[in-house]
C-alpha cells in the first residue's frame, strides 16, 4: 500500500520541478561506501541498463561506457554530494572599508536535474554587502560549483548558495539569481529549446526594493571584452 501511494505521488509530481527541502535529501548511510565501491556498483547498474536497452557491450565503442559513466557520476557531476569536497572559503577583514555591493556575475552553472538526471546549464549571479568580512572572488565560483555538482532543483541550488555564503560571511546580506536551461524541458517532454528558468533568493538588505533593483541592474551590464 505504501509503495502504491509513493508511486502515485511520483506520478503526480510529473515534470514539475518541485523541491521538497532546501537541503539535499541524503540517507544517513550516504557515505558508508568508499568512492571506489560506489563506482564498482554503479558500473554494474549502468551495464544492466544498457543491456536491457539491447546494446551490445562487446562493441569497442560501448564496452567502456559503464565504467566511464560510473566514474563521472562519483568524481564529477555528483561530486558535490560529499561534504569533504566542500571548498574552503577563506575570509578576510575588509581593511579597505569597501561598503558597497560586490557582485560576481555570469558564474557558469553545470548541474543535473534530479527528476530526469539531465543537465541544467546556465549562469549564476551572486552578490553580498560586507559587514566587515570579505571572501575571495574565486571562492564564490567554487561554492556555486560545489552545490551544482549534485542532483538538483534550481530553486534549492539558489537557496543553498545564499545560505552557505551567509554563514561564511556572517551576514544576511547575500543574493543570488540563476538563469538556466533544463534539458529535461529542452530535449524531452515539451521539447521547448528556447525557454529558460530564472530563480532568485534575496537575503537581508537585498529584500529592500532599492538594493534589489541595484543588484538586478548590475547583472544586466554588458561586460563583453
PDB file of C-alpha atoms in Angstrom:
ATOM      1  CA  UNK A   1       0.000   0.000   0.000  1.00  0.00           C
ATOM      2  CA  UNK A   2       2.839   2.391   0.885  1.00  0.00           C
ATOM      3  CA  UNK A   3       4.524   1.624  -2.436  1.00  0.00           C
ATOM      4  CA  UNK A   4       1.320   2.390  -4.323  1.00  0.00           C
ATOM      5  CA  UNK A   5       0.971   5.743  -2.553  1.00  0.00           C
ATOM      6  CA  UNK A   6       4.618   6.574  -3.250  1.00  0.00           C
ATOM      7  CA  UNK A   7       4.159   5.789  -6.941  1.00  0.00           C
ATOM      8  CA  UNK A   8       1.016   7.940  -7.034  1.00  0.00           C
ATOM      9  CA  UNK A   9       2.980  10.839  -5.528  1.00  0.00           C
ATOM     10  CA  UNK A  10       5.749  10.461  -8.097  1.00  0.00           C
ATOM     11  CA  UNK A  11       3.253  10.382 -10.949  1.00  0.00           C
ATOM     12  CA  UNK A  12       1.516  13.455  -9.546  1.00  0.00           C
ATOM     13  CA  UNK A  13       4.841  15.286  -9.486  1.00  0.00           C
ATOM     14  CA  UNK A  14       5.376  14.510 -13.158  1.00  0.00           C
ATOM     15  CA  UNK A  15       7.601  17.074 -14.865  1.00  0.00           C
ATOM     16  CA  UNK A  16       7.128  19.681 -12.139  1.00  0.00           C
ATOM     17  CA  UNK A  17      10.425  20.879 -10.691  1.00  0.00           C
ATOM     18  CA  UNK A  18       9.399  20.893  -7.051  1.00  0.00           C
ATOM     19  CA  UNK A  19      11.968  20.760  -4.264  1.00  0.00           C
ATOM     20  CA  UNK A  20      10.865  19.060  -1.059  1.00  0.00           C
ATOM     21  CA  UNK A  21      13.541  20.759   1.040  1.00  0.00           C
ATOM     22  CA  UNK A  22      16.305  23.378   0.887  1.00  0.00           C
ATOM     23  CA  UNK A  23      18.628  20.589   1.990  1.00  0.00           C
ATOM     24  CA  UNK A  24      19.692  17.901  -0.474  1.00  0.00           C
ATOM     25  CA  UNK A  25      17.837  14.706   0.575  1.00  0.00           C
ATOM     26  CA  UNK A  26      20.511  12.212   1.639  1.00  0.00           C
ATOM     27  CA  UNK A  27      20.259   8.961   3.577  1.00  0.00           C
ATOM     28  CA  UNK A  28      22.152   8.625   6.863  1.00  0.00           C
ATOM     29  CA  UNK A  29      24.428   5.990   5.301  1.00  0.00           C
ATOM     30  CA  UNK A  30      25.143   8.082   2.177  1.00  0.00           C
ATOM     31  CA  UNK A  31      28.911   7.971   2.718  1.00  0.00           C
ATOM     32  CA  UNK A  32      29.297   4.500   4.176  1.00  0.00           C
ATOM     33  CA  UNK A  33      30.739   3.217   0.892  1.00  0.00           C
ATOM     34  CA  UNK A  34      34.028   4.478  -0.488  1.00  0.00           C
ATOM     35  CA  UNK A  35      34.132   6.199  -3.882  1.00  0.00           C
ATOM     36  CA  UNK A  36      35.754   3.102  -5.380  1.00  0.00           C
ATOM     37  CA  UNK A  37      32.963   0.872  -4.037  1.00  0.00           C
ATOM     38  CA  UNK A  38      30.302   3.221  -5.401  1.00  0.00           C
ATOM     39  CA  UNK A  39      31.952   3.263  -8.830  1.00  0.00           C
ATOM     40  CA  UNK A  40      32.041  -0.540  -8.923  1.00  0.00           C
ATOM     41  CA  UNK A  41      28.341  -0.827  -8.043  1.00  0.00           C
ATOM     42  CA  UNK A  42      27.202   1.934 -10.401  1.00  0.00           C
ATOM     43  CA  UNK A  43      29.226   0.373 -13.225  1.00  0.00           C
ATOM     44  CA  UNK A  44      27.163  -2.821 -12.935  1.00  0.00           C
ATOM     45  CA  UNK A  45      23.905  -0.848 -12.789  1.00  0.00           C
ATOM     46  CA  UNK A  46      24.775   1.124 -15.935  1.00  0.00           C
ATOM     47  CA  UNK A  47      25.795  -2.100 -17.657  1.00  0.00           C
ATOM     48  CA  UNK A  48      22.423  -3.619 -16.787  1.00  0.00           C
ATOM     49  CA  UNK A  49      20.561  -0.589 -18.132  1.00  0.00           C
ATOM     50  CA  UNK A  50      22.457  -0.695 -21.418  1.00  0.00           C
ATOM     51  CA  UNK A  51      21.968  -4.434 -21.813  1.00  0.00           C
ATOM     52  CA  UNK A  52      18.255  -4.023 -21.073  1.00  0.00           C
ATOM     53  CA  UNK A  53      18.074  -1.457 -23.870  1.00  0.00           C
ATOM     54  CA  UNK A  54      19.556  -4.061 -26.202  1.00  0.00           C
ATOM     55  CA  UNK A  55      23.009  -2.529 -26.652  1.00  0.00           C
ATOM     56  CA  UNK A  56      25.968  -4.762 -27.495  1.00  0.00           C
ATOM     57  CA  UNK A  57      28.570  -4.123 -24.797  1.00  0.00           C
ATOM     58  CA  UNK A  58      31.180  -6.136 -26.646  1.00  0.00           C
ATOM     59  CA  UNK A  59      31.382  -3.321 -29.207  1.00  0.00           C
ATOM     60  CA  UNK A  60      34.598  -1.316 -28.848  1.00  0.00           C
ATOM     61  CA  UNK A  61      32.676   1.954 -28.642  1.00  0.00           C
ATOM     62  CA  UNK A  62      30.378   0.768 -25.830  1.00  0.00           C
ATOM     63  CA  UNK A  63      32.332  -1.642 -23.662  1.00  0.00           C
ATOM     64  CA  UNK A  64      33.991   1.091 -21.600  1.00  0.00           C
ATOM     65  CA  UNK A  65      30.818   3.147 -21.126  1.00  0.00           C
ATOM     66  CA  UNK A  66      29.628   1.631 -17.799  1.00  0.00           C
ATOM     67  CA  UNK A  67      32.993   2.384 -16.169  1.00  0.00           C
ATOM     68  CA  UNK A  68      33.150   5.884 -17.643  1.00  0.00           C
ATOM     69  CA  UNK A  69      29.623   6.739 -16.510  1.00  0.00           C
ATOM     70  CA  UNK A  70      30.232   5.385 -13.002  1.00  0.00           C
ATOM     71  CA  UNK A  71      33.417   7.426 -12.590  1.00  0.00           C
ATOM     72  CA  UNK A  72      31.684  10.513 -13.993  1.00  0.00           C
ATOM     73  CA  UNK A  73      28.796  10.179 -11.513  1.00  0.00           C
ATOM     74  CA  UNK A  74      31.022   9.815  -8.450  1.00  0.00           C
ATOM     75  CA  UNK A  75      34.008  12.001  -9.320  1.00  0.00           C
ATOM     76  CA  UNK A  76      32.453  14.717 -11.451  1.00  0.00           C
ATOM     77  CA  UNK A  77      28.779  15.546 -11.933  1.00  0.00           C
ATOM     78  CA  UNK A  78      27.683  14.360  -8.461  1.00  0.00           C
ATOM     79  CA  UNK A  79      30.913  15.103  -6.619  1.00  0.00           C
ATOM     80  CA  UNK A  80      29.216  17.898  -4.653  1.00  0.00           C
ATOM     81  CA  UNK A  81      27.240  15.366  -2.625  1.00  0.00           C
ATOM     82  CA  UNK A  82      30.258  14.602  -0.444  1.00  0.00           C
ATOM     83  CA  UNK A  83      30.850  17.148   2.345  1.00  0.00           C
ATOM     84  CA  UNK A  84      34.593  16.504   2.229  1.00  0.00           C
ATOM     85  CA  UNK A  85      34.658  18.143  -1.205  1.00  0.00           C
ATOM     86  CA  UNK A  86      33.148  21.365   0.093  1.00  0.00           C
ATOM     87  CA  UNK A  87      35.547  24.218  -0.794  1.00  0.00           C
ATOM     88  CA  UNK A  88      37.312  26.087   1.989  1.00  0.00           C
ATOM     89  CA  UNK A  89      36.010  29.640   1.856  1.00  0.00           C
ATOM     90  CA  UNK A  90      38.721  31.727   3.477  1.00  0.00           C
ATOM     91  CA  UNK A  91      37.532  35.134   4.638  1.00  0.00           C
ATOM     92  CA  UNK A  92      39.470  38.349   5.209  1.00  0.00           C
ATOM     93  CA  UNK A  93      38.906  41.537   7.134  1.00  0.00           C
ATOM     94  CA  UNK A  94      37.578  44.335   4.977  1.00  0.00           C
ATOM     95  CA  UNK A  95      40.555  46.617   5.719  1.00  0.00           C
ATOM     96  CA  UNK A  96      39.839  48.870   2.733  1.00  0.00           C
ATOM     97  CA  UNK A  97      36.362  49.553   4.137  1.00  0.00           C
ATOM     98  CA  UNK A  98      34.549  48.782   0.889  1.00  0.00           C
ATOM     99  CA  UNK A  99      30.937  49.297   1.876  1.00  0.00           C
ATOM    100  CA  UNK A 100      29.078  48.872  -1.389  1.00  0.00           C
ATOM    101  CA  UNK A 101      27.627  45.823  -3.032  1.00  0.00           C
ATOM    102  CA  UNK A 102      30.042  43.270  -4.512  1.00  0.00           C
ATOM    103  CA  UNK A 103      28.651  41.345  -7.476  1.00  0.00           C
ATOM    104  CA  UNK A 104      30.147  38.252  -9.114  1.00  0.00           C
ATOM    105  CA  UNK A 105      28.096  37.649 -12.234  1.00  0.00           C
ATOM    106  CA  UNK A 106      27.951  35.149 -15.088  1.00  0.00           C
ATOM    107  CA  UNK A 107      29.255  32.259 -12.987  1.00  0.00           C
ATOM    108  CA  UNK A 108      28.888  29.130 -15.095  1.00  0.00           C
ATOM    109  CA  UNK A 109      26.407  26.591 -13.731  1.00  0.00           C
ATOM    110  CA  UNK A 110      26.542  22.942 -14.778  1.00  0.00           C
ATOM    111  CA  UNK A 111      24.131  20.875 -12.730  1.00  0.00           C
ATOM    112  CA  UNK A 112      21.789  17.894 -13.100  1.00  0.00           C
ATOM    113  CA  UNK A 113      18.016  17.823 -12.753  1.00  0.00           C
ATOM    114  CA  UNK A 114      17.162  15.333 -10.017  1.00  0.00           C
ATOM    115  CA  UNK A 115      13.893  14.340 -11.702  1.00  0.00           C
ATOM    116  CA  UNK A 116      15.315  13.099 -15.018  1.00  0.00           C
ATOM    117  CA  UNK A 117      19.106  13.205 -14.447  1.00  0.00           C
ATOM    118  CA  UNK A 118      19.523  15.527 -17.415  1.00  0.00           C
ATOM    119  CA  UNK A 119      21.749  18.635 -17.485  1.00  0.00           C
ATOM    120  CA  UNK A 120      20.925  22.087 -16.161  1.00  0.00           C
ATOM    121  CA  UNK A 121      23.163  24.680 -17.826  1.00  0.00           C
ATOM    122  CA  UNK A 122      23.197  28.389 -17.113  1.00  0.00           C
ATOM    123  CA  UNK A 123      24.621  31.342 -15.237  1.00  0.00           C
ATOM    124  CA  UNK A 124      24.563  32.391 -11.602  1.00  0.00           C
ATOM    125  CA  UNK A 125      24.876  35.969 -10.379  1.00  0.00           C
ATOM    126  CA  UNK A 126      25.877  36.333  -6.730  1.00  0.00           C
ATOM    127  CA  UNK A 127      26.216  39.453  -4.582  1.00  0.00           C
ATOM    128  CA  UNK A 128      26.856  40.437  -0.992  1.00  0.00           C
ATOM    129  CA  UNK A 129      27.338  43.545   1.143  1.00  0.00           C
ATOM    130  CA  UNK A 130      30.238  43.201   3.565  1.00  0.00           C
ATOM    131  CA  UNK A 131      29.665  43.744   7.262  1.00  0.00           C
ATOM    132  CA  UNK A 132      33.432  43.693   7.874  1.00  0.00           C
ATOM    133  CA  UNK A 133      34.339  40.416   6.169  1.00  0.00           C
ATOM    134  CA  UNK A 134      35.095  39.627   2.528  1.00  0.00           C
ATOM    135  CA  UNK A 135      35.662  36.355   0.698  1.00  0.00           C
ATOM    136  CA  UNK A 136      37.977  35.588  -2.231  1.00  0.00           C
ATOM    137  CA  UNK A 137      36.196  36.013  -5.559  1.00  0.00           C
ATOM    138  CA  UNK A 138      37.083  32.518  -6.806  1.00  0.00           C
ATOM    139  CA  UNK A 139      35.502  31.030  -3.677  1.00  0.00           C
ATOM    140  CA  UNK A 140      32.124  32.325  -4.790  1.00  0.00           C
ATOM    141  CA  UNK A 141      32.509  30.400  -8.050  1.00  0.00           C
ATOM    142  CA  UNK A 142      33.624  27.305  -6.141  1.00  0.00           C
ATOM    143  CA  UNK A 143      30.622  27.441  -3.811  1.00  0.00           C
ATOM    144  CA  UNK A 144      28.279  27.666  -6.812  1.00  0.00           C
ATOM    145  CA  UNK A 145      30.042  24.723  -8.461  1.00  0.00           C
ATOM    146  CA  UNK A 146      30.012  22.619  -5.279  1.00  0.00           C
ATOM    147  CA  UNK A 147      26.254  22.836  -4.839  1.00  0.00           C
ATOM    148  CA  UNK A 148      25.656  22.447  -8.583  1.00  0.00           C
ATOM    149  CA  UNK A 149      27.548  19.145  -8.656  1.00  0.00           C
ATOM    150  CA  UNK A 150      24.686  17.040  -7.314  1.00  0.00           C
ATOM    151  CA  UNK A 151      21.181  16.064  -8.405  1.00  0.00           C
ATOM    152  CA  UNK A 152      19.412  19.395  -8.061  1.00  0.00           C
ATOM    153  CA  UNK A 153      16.326  21.515  -8.308  1.00  0.00           C
ATOM    154  CA  UNK A 154      17.175  25.060  -9.369  1.00  0.00           C
ATOM    155  CA  UNK A 155      15.223  26.634  -6.514  1.00  0.00           C
ATOM    156  CA  UNK A 156      17.182  24.607  -3.958  1.00  0.00           C
ATOM    157  CA  UNK A 157      20.503  25.356  -5.644  1.00  0.00           C
ATOM    158  CA  UNK A 158      19.807  29.095  -5.463  1.00  0.00           C
ATOM    159  CA  UNK A 159      18.925  28.897  -1.765  1.00  0.00           C
ATOM    160  CA  UNK A 160      21.924  26.716  -0.877  1.00  0.00           C
ATOM    161  CA  UNK A 161      24.357  29.184  -2.457  1.00  0.00           C
ATOM    162  CA  UNK A 162      22.886  32.092  -0.499  1.00  0.00           C
ATOM    163  CA  UNK A 163      22.665  30.201   2.783  1.00  0.00           C
ATOM    164  CA  UNK A 164      26.263  28.984   2.531  1.00  0.00           C
ATOM    165  CA  UNK A 165      27.631  32.467   1.813  1.00  0.00           C
ATOM    166  CA  UNK A 166      25.576  33.925   4.642  1.00  0.00           C
ATOM    167  CA  UNK A 167      27.329  31.566   7.031  1.00  0.00           C
ATOM    168  CA  UNK A 168      30.776  32.176   5.515  1.00  0.00           C
ATOM    169  CA  UNK A 169      30.424  35.971   5.554  1.00  0.00           C
ATOM    170  CA  UNK A 170      28.472  36.261   8.786  1.00  0.00           C
ATOM    171  CA  UNK A 171      25.797  38.416   7.182  1.00  0.00           C
ATOM    172  CA  UNK A 172      22.284  38.013   5.827  1.00  0.00           C
ATOM    173  CA  UNK A 173      23.035  40.482   3.034  1.00  0.00           C
ATOM    174  CA  UNK A 174      23.554  37.953   0.234  1.00  0.00           C
ATOM    175  CA  UNK A 175      21.648  37.451  -3.036  1.00  0.00           C
ATOM    176  CA  UNK A 176      21.688  35.047  -5.957  1.00  0.00           C
ATOM    177  CA  UNK A 177      19.917  34.899  -9.316  1.00  0.00           C
ATOM    178  CA  UNK A 178      20.250  31.890 -11.619  1.00  0.00           C
ATOM    179  CA  UNK A 179      19.125  31.762 -15.254  1.00  0.00           C
ATOM    180  CA  UNK A 180      19.428  28.268 -16.687  1.00  0.00           C
ATOM    181  CA  UNK A 181      18.191  25.888 -19.346  1.00  0.00           C
ATOM    182  CA  UNK A 182      16.883  22.477 -18.289  1.00  0.00           C
ATOM    183  CA  UNK A 183      17.470  19.764 -20.852  1.00  0.00           C
ATOM    184  CA  UNK A 184      14.564  17.790 -19.391  1.00  0.00           C
ATOM    185  CA  UNK A 185      12.411  20.598 -20.835  1.00  0.00           C
ATOM    186  CA  UNK A 186      14.553  21.408 -23.886  1.00  0.00           C
ATOM    187  CA  UNK A 187      15.274  17.877 -25.149  1.00  0.00           C
ATOM    188  CA  UNK A 188      12.287  15.813 -23.998  1.00  0.00           C
ATOM    189  CA  UNK A 189       8.666  16.262 -22.954  1.00  0.00           C
ATOM    190  CA  UNK A 190       7.546  19.606 -24.365  1.00  0.00           C
ATOM    191  CA  UNK A 191      10.945  19.974 -26.156  1.00  0.00           C
ATOM    192  CA  UNK A 192      10.981  23.757 -25.854  1.00  0.00           C
ATOM    193  CA  UNK A 193      14.552  24.718 -26.758  1.00  0.00           C
ATOM    194  CA  UNK A 194      14.035  28.464 -26.223  1.00  0.00           C
ATOM    195  CA  UNK A 195      12.801  28.599 -22.632  1.00  0.00           C
ATOM    196  CA  UNK A 196      14.974  29.063 -19.568  1.00  0.00           C
ATOM    197  CA  UNK A 197      14.247  29.143 -15.847  1.00  0.00           C
ATOM    198  CA  UNK A 198      15.077  32.073 -13.568  1.00  0.00           C
ATOM    199  CA  UNK A 199      15.232  31.704  -9.780  1.00  0.00           C
ATOM    200  CA  UNK A 200      16.289  34.150  -7.099  1.00  0.00           C
ATOM    201  CA  UNK A 201      16.988  34.328  -3.383  1.00  0.00           C
ATOM    202  CA  UNK A 202      17.391  37.650  -1.586  1.00  0.00           C
ATOM    203  CA  UNK A 203      18.612  37.953   1.981  1.00  0.00           C
ATOM    204  CA  UNK A 204      18.890  40.875   4.405  1.00  0.00           C
ATOM    205  CA  UNK A 205      19.218  44.266   2.722  1.00  0.00           C
ATOM    206  CA  UNK A 206      18.616  42.675  -0.675  1.00  0.00           C
ATOM    207  CA  UNK A 207      14.948  42.359   0.250  1.00  0.00           C
ATOM    208  CA  UNK A 208      14.751  46.156   0.108  1.00  0.00           C
ATOM    209  CA  UNK A 209      13.423  47.229  -3.277  1.00  0.00           C
ATOM    210  CA  UNK A 210      16.160  49.801  -3.984  1.00  0.00           C
ATOM    211  CA  UNK A 211      19.000  47.367  -3.157  1.00  0.00           C
ATOM    212  CA  UNK A 212      17.383  44.572  -5.123  1.00  0.00           C
ATOM    213  CA  UNK A 213      16.971  46.908  -8.095  1.00  0.00           C
ATOM    214  CA  UNK A 214      20.637  47.943  -7.916  1.00  0.00           C
ATOM    215  CA  UNK A 215      21.731  44.288  -7.959  1.00  0.00           C
ATOM    216  CA  UNK A 216      19.487  43.441 -10.901  1.00  0.00           C
ATOM    217  CA  UNK A 217      20.797  46.482 -12.806  1.00  0.00           C
ATOM    218  CA  UNK A 218      24.393  45.359 -12.208  1.00  0.00           C
ATOM    219  CA  UNK A 219      23.838  41.918 -13.699  1.00  0.00           C
ATOM    220  CA  UNK A 220      22.405  43.486 -16.859  1.00  0.00           C
ATOM    221  CA  UNK A 221      25.624  45.410 -17.531  1.00  0.00           C
ATOM    222  CA  UNK A 222      27.449  44.446 -20.726  1.00  0.00           C
ATOM    223  CA  UNK A 223      30.848  43.006 -19.773  1.00  0.00           C
ATOM    224  CA  UNK A 224      31.978  41.778 -23.186  1.00  0.00           C
ATOM    225  CA  UNK A 225      35.732  42.288 -23.615  1.00  0.00           C
TER     226      UNK A 225
END
